[in-house]
Amino acid sequence: MAGYENEITNPSEDLPVPVVDAKANSPDHKLKQAGAADYDGFRDYGEENSRYQVVREHYRQMRINQTYDFVAKMECYWFKFDKAQWTIREAFEQLESYVDSSDPDIDLPNVEHAFQTAESIREAGHPDWFQLVGLLHDIGKIMFKFGTEENGQNGTGDGAQWALGGDTWVVGMPIPDSIVFSEFNSLNKDSSNPIFIEKNGIYKPGCGLDKLKFAFGHDEYMYRLLKHNNCSIPEEGLQMIRLHSCYVLHDKNEYQQLLAEEDHGTLEWVREFNKADLYTKKNKRPDMDALWKYYQPIIDKYCPGKLAF
């Protein structure tokens, strides 16, 4: 079975891979850098969480419906980029009412979390393109404007969003037991496909990240959209957007046998980004009107004008 041919190029040689050490990766250091109040409170999928039932149902539906064939269907529908022509700010305006039903940590509109993430990256002293990635990383959820309840792309806080957000995995091979709500893995019909249940499924060892298909959502859509519109964000930044929801890859270290040599450096960039994405979730609302004055010139530098969505 042929995989979807991807356009990923190798990471830029002139950008050093982030240096990772035990202190920098410790929870205390991450919290201090991100300004978060309670490390233990993040990614809390326990029953005591007030959002538990919504989040649990999200992942049950995601595991049932996100099959290899469904991903191929979504690629054909979304990668035409014929739904709208918007500037980045216009797209954010469309996203203002969206709340992510898969997120156990926060129930603010997703656009506000985008500014929280960007500001954390800015405060850490990272370059402007990295800050822009923080701002844009979830904007692919704009799909809810054109998606359907049937395809898991409803934008309400308690609607079906199983093809918009949530932790992703590689389709076409077994779903790892390390994924959140792994008790639902057996509900996926691909788990009975004799090809997909082999250790590596349809993939060859060492094939590389660019050959893998992930459960469909905002990550892959926005990555493709930025490539399609010739945005000049470095490839490292584009990979952060594409891979940031695949926690079984960059946090649980699954799929190691499929990685190409250059993928290890790519994943260090993704881990660096996820420090800001995860550890800045707070219910304190950012002053977005004031922040637009800073971020608009960066948007104009890397993603100018109207983009095809």
Coordinates of C-alpha atoms in Angstrom, one line a residue:
M1 CA 0.0 0.0 0.0
A2 CA 1.6 3.3 -1.1
G3 CA 2.0 6.0 1.5
Y4 CA 1.2 9.7 0.9
E5 CA 4.3 11.3 -0.6
N6 CA 5.3 14.2 1.7
E7 CA 7.2 17.4 0.8
I8 CA 9.4 17.5 3.9
T9 CA 13.0 18.5 3.4
N10 CA 15.8 18.0 5.9
P11 CA 16.2 20.6 8.7
S12 CA 18.3 23.6 7.7
E13 CA 22.0 23.0 8.2
D14 CA 22.6 26.6 9.5
L15 CA 20.3 26.2 12.5
P16 CA 21.8 24.3 15.4
V17 CA 19.8 21.6 17.1
P18 CA 18.7 22.7 20.6
V19 CA 21.0 21.6 23.3
V20 CA 19.2 19.3 25.7
D21 CA 20.4 18.6 29.2
A22 CA 18.9 17.2 32.3
K23 CA 18.5 20.5 34.1
A24 CA 16.9 22.3 31.1
N25 CA 14.5 19.4 30.6
S26 CA 13.5 19.1 34.3
P27 CA 10.0 20.0 35.3
D28 CA 11.1 22.8 37.6
H29 CA 13.2 24.5 34.9
K30 CA 10.4 24.2 32.4
L31 CA 7.9 25.7 34.8
K32 CA 10.2 28.6 35.8
Q33 CA 10.9 29.4 32.1
A34 CA 7.3 29.2 31.1
G35 CA 5.8 30.9 34.1
A36 CA 3.4 28.0 34.8
A37 CA 2.0 27.6 38.3
D38 CA 1.5 23.8 38.7
Y39 CA 3.4 21.3 36.6
D40 CA 1.4 18.4 38.0
G41 CA -1.8 20.0 36.8
F42 CA -1.0 19.6 33.1
R43 CA -2.3 16.8 30.8
D44 CA -4.4 15.6 33.7
Y45 CA -6.7 12.9 32.3
G46 CA -7.9 11.7 35.7
E47 CA -11.6 11.3 36.5
E48 CA -11.4 14.1 39.1
N49 CA -10.7 16.6 36.2
S50 CA -13.9 18.6 35.5
R51 CA -13.4 18.1 31.8
Y52 CA -12.8 14.3 32.1
Q53 CA -16.1 13.1 30.5
V54 CA -15.8 15.5 27.5
V55 CA -12.1 14.6 26.9
R56 CA -12.7 10.8 27.4
E57 CA -15.5 10.8 24.8
H58 CA -13.3 12.8 22.4
Y59 CA -10.6 10.2 22.5
R60 CA -13.0 7.3 22.3
Q61 CA -14.5 8.8 19.1
M62 CA -11.0 9.6 17.8
R63 CA -9.8 6.0 18.3
I64 CA -13.0 4.6 16.6
N65 CA -12.9 6.8 13.6
Q66 CA -9.3 7.7 12.8
T67 CA -8.4 4.9 10.4
Y68 CA -5.9 4.8 7.5
D69 CA -8.7 5.2 5.0
F70 CA -10.2 8.1 6.9
V71 CA -6.9 10.0 6.9
A72 CA -6.6 9.4 3.1
K73 CA -10.1 10.8 2.7
M74 CA -9.3 13.9 4.7
E75 CA -6.1 14.5 2.8
C76 CA -8.1 14.5 -0.5
Y77 CA -10.7 16.9 0.9
W78 CA -8.5 19.4 2.8
F79 CA -5.3 19.6 0.8
K80 CA -6.9 21.4 -2.2
F81 CA -6.8 24.6 -0.1
D82 CA -9.9 25.9 -1.9
K83 CA -12.1 26.8 1.1
A84 CA -11.2 30.5 1.7
Q85 CA -8.6 33.2 1.2
W86 CA -7.7 34.9 4.5
T87 CA -4.8 36.8 6.1
I88 CA -3.5 35.2 9.3
R89 CA -5.4 37.8 11.4
E90 CA -8.6 37.2 9.5
A91 CA -8.2 33.5 10.2
F92 CA -7.7 34.2 13.9
E93 CA -10.9 36.2 13.9
Q94 CA -12.7 33.2 12.5
L95 CA -11.2 31.0 15.2
E96 CA -12.2 33.2 18.2
S97 CA -15.2 31.2 19.1
Y98 CA -13.4 27.8 19.0
V99 CA -12.7 25.8 22.3
D100 CA -10.7 22.6 22.1
S101 CA -12.8 19.7 23.5
S102 CA -9.7 17.5 23.7
D103 CA -7.7 19.7 26.1
P104 CA -8.0 18.8 29.8
D105 CA -6.0 21.8 30.9
I106 CA -7.9 24.9 29.8
D107 CA -11.3 26.0 28.4
L108 CA -10.4 29.4 27.0
P109 CA -10.8 30.0 23.3
N110 CA -7.9 28.4 21.5
V111 CA -6.7 31.7 20.0
E112 CA -5.8 33.0 23.5
H113 CA -3.7 29.9 24.1
A114 CA -1.9 30.7 20.9
F115 CA -0.8 34.1 22.2
Q116 CA 0.2 32.6 25.6
T117 CA 2.5 30.2 23.7
A118 CA 4.0 32.8 21.5
E119 CA 4.7 35.1 24.4
S120 CA 6.4 32.4 26.4
I121 CA 8.7 31.7 23.4
R122 CA 9.4 35.4 23.0
E123 CA 10.3 35.7 26.7
A124 CA 12.7 32.8 26.4
G125 CA 14.6 34.8 23.8
H126 CA 13.9 32.6 20.8
P127 CA 14.0 34.1 17.2
D128 CA 11.0 35.7 15.6
W129 CA 10.1 32.7 13.4
F130 CA 10.0 30.5 16.5
Q131 CA 7.6 33.0 18.2
L132 CA 5.4 32.9 15.1
V133 CA 5.3 29.1 15.2
G134 CA 3.9 29.5 18.8
L135 CA 1.2 31.8 17.5
L136 CA 0.3 29.7 14.5
H137 CA 0.6 26.1 15.9
D138 CA -3.1 25.6 16.5
I139 CA -4.6 27.8 13.8
G140 CA -5.3 24.7 11.7
K141 CA -8.3 24.1 13.9
I142 CA -9.9 26.7 11.6
M143 CA -11.1 23.6 9.7
F144 CA -14.1 23.6 12.0
K145 CA -15.5 26.4 9.7
F146 CA -15.8 24.0 6.8
G147 CA -15.8 20.6 8.5
T148 CA -18.8 18.5 9.6
E149 CA -20.0 16.8 12.8
E150 CA -19.8 13.5 10.8
N151 CA -16.1 14.0 10.1
G152 CA -15.3 15.1 13.7
Q153 CA -14.7 18.7 12.9
N154 CA -17.3 20.6 15.0
G155 CA -16.0 23.8 16.7
T156 CA -18.1 23.9 19.8
G157 CA -16.6 23.1 23.2
D158 CA -18.7 19.9 23.6
G159 CA -19.0 19.0 19.9
A160 CA -17.3 16.3 17.9
Q161 CA -13.7 17.4 17.3
W162 CA -11.9 14.0 16.9
A163 CA -10.4 15.1 13.5
L164 CA -9.4 18.6 14.7
G165 CA -7.3 18.1 17.9
G166 CA -6.0 15.7 20.4
D167 CA -3.0 13.4 20.7
T168 CA -2.1 11.8 17.3
W169 CA -0.5 8.6 16.4
V170 CA 0.8 6.9 13.2
V171 CA -1.9 5.2 11.3
G172 CA -1.2 2.0 9.2
M173 CA 0.5 0.2 12.2
P174 CA -0.5 -0.7 15.8
I175 CA -1.5 2.1 18.1
P176 CA 1.0 2.3 21.0
D177 CA -0.2 1.3 24.5
S178 CA 1.5 4.4 25.8
I179 CA -1.1 6.7 24.2
V180 CA -3.7 8.4 26.4
F181 CA -6.9 6.3 26.8
S182 CA -5.2 3.3 25.3
E183 CA -8.2 1.2 26.4
F184 CA -9.9 2.4 23.3
N185 CA -7.2 1.2 20.9
S186 CA -9.1 -2.0 20.1
L187 CA -12.1 0.0 18.9
N188 CA -10.1 1.1 15.8
K189 CA -11.1 -1.2 12.9
D190 CA -7.5 -1.1 11.6
S191 CA -6.5 -3.2 14.6
S192 CA -8.1 -6.2 12.8
N193 CA -6.3 -5.5 9.4
P194 CA -3.5 -8.2 9.0
I195 CA -1.2 -5.7 7.3
F196 CA -1.7 -2.9 9.9
I197 CA -1.2 -5.1 13.0
E198 CA 2.4 -6.1 12.0
K199 CA 5.0 -4.3 14.2
N200 CA 5.8 -1.7 11.5
G201 CA 2.6 -2.0 9.6
I202 CA 2.9 -0.6 6.1
Y203 CA 6.3 1.2 6.9
K204 CA 9.9 0.2 6.4
P205 CA 12.4 0.5 9.3
G206 CA 14.3 3.8 9.0
C207 CA 11.8 5.2 6.4
G208 CA 11.8 8.6 8.2
L209 CA 9.1 10.9 9.5
D210 CA 8.3 12.2 6.0
K211 CA 6.9 8.9 5.0
L212 CA 4.5 8.5 8.0
K213 CA 0.8 9.2 8.0
F214 CA -0.6 10.6 11.3
A215 CA -4.1 10.6 12.6
F216 CA -5.7 13.6 10.9
G217 CA -6.1 17.0 12.5
H218 CA -5.0 20.6 12.6
D219 CA -1.3 19.7 12.8
E220 CA -0.8 18.1 9.4
Y221 CA -3.4 20.5 7.8
M222 CA -1.5 23.6 8.9
Y223 CA 1.9 22.2 8.0
R224 CA 0.6 21.5 4.5
L225 CA -1.1 24.9 4.3
L226 CA 2.0 26.8 5.1
K227 CA 4.0 24.8 2.5
H228 CA 1.3 25.3 -0.1
N229 CA 1.4 29.0 0.4
N230 CA 5.2 29.2 0.3
C231 CA 5.5 30.7 3.7
S232 CA 9.2 31.2 4.7
I233 CA 9.2 29.8 8.2
P234 CA 12.3 27.5 8.5
E235 CA 11.6 23.8 8.2
E236 CA 12.3 23.3 11.9
G237 CA 9.4 25.5 12.7
L238 CA 7.1 23.7 10.2
Q239 CA 8.0 20.4 11.8
M240 CA 7.0 21.8 15.2
I241 CA 3.6 22.5 13.9
R242 CA 3.3 19.1 12.2
L243 CA 4.4 17.0 15.1
H244 CA 3.5 18.8 18.3
S245 CA 0.4 16.7 19.0
C246 CA 2.1 13.3 18.6
Y247 CA 3.1 12.8 22.2
V248 CA 3.7 9.1 21.7
L249 CA 6.5 10.2 19.3
H250 CA 8.2 13.1 21.0
D251 CA 7.4 12.3 24.7
K252 CA 7.0 8.5 24.9
N253 CA 9.7 7.8 22.2
E254 CA 7.6 5.4 20.2
Y255 CA 8.4 4.7 16.5
Q256 CA 12.1 4.8 17.0
Q257 CA 12.6 2.0 14.5
L258 CA 11.1 4.2 11.8
L259 CA 13.2 7.3 12.3
A260 CA 15.8 8.4 9.7
E261 CA 19.1 9.8 11.1
E262 CA 18.0 13.4 10.6
D263 CA 14.7 12.9 12.5
H264 CA 16.4 12.9 15.9
G265 CA 17.4 16.5 15.5
T266 CA 13.9 17.4 14.3
L267 CA 12.4 15.9 17.4
E268 CA 14.7 18.0 19.6
W269 CA 13.2 21.1 18.0
V270 CA 9.7 19.7 18.6
R271 CA 10.4 19.0 22.3
E272 CA 11.8 22.6 22.7
F273 CA 8.6 23.9 21.3
N274 CA 6.4 21.8 23.4
K275 CA 7.9 23.3 26.6
A276 CA 6.1 26.5 25.6
D277 CA 3.0 24.9 24.2
L278 CA 2.2 22.8 27.3
Y279 CA 3.6 24.7 30.2
T280 CA 1.9 28.1 29.4
K281 CA -1.7 27.0 29.7
K282 CA -3.4 29.3 32.1
N283 CA -6.8 30.8 32.4
K284 CA -5.4 34.4 32.6
R285 CA -6.5 36.1 29.4
P286 CA -3.8 37.8 27.3
D287 CA -4.3 41.4 25.9
M288 CA -4.5 40.3 22.3
D289 CA -5.2 43.8 20.9
A290 CA -1.9 45.0 22.3
L291 CA 0.0 41.9 21.2
W292 CA -1.2 42.2 17.6
K293 CA 1.0 45.3 17.2
Y294 CA 4.1 43.2 17.9
Y295 CA 3.2 40.1 16.0
Q296 CA 1.7 41.6 12.8
P297 CA 5.2 42.6 11.4
I298 CA 6.5 39.1 12.0
I299 CA 3.5 37.6 10.2
D300 CA 4.1 40.0 7.3
K301 CA 7.7 38.8 7.2
Y302 CA 7.0 35.1 6.9
C303 CA 3.4 34.7 5.9
P304 CA 2.4 37.9 4.0
G305 CA -1.0 38.7 2.5
K306 CA -3.9 36.3 2.1
L307 CA -3.3 32.6 2.3
A308 CA -5.3 29.8 0.7
F309 CA -7.2 27.8 3.4

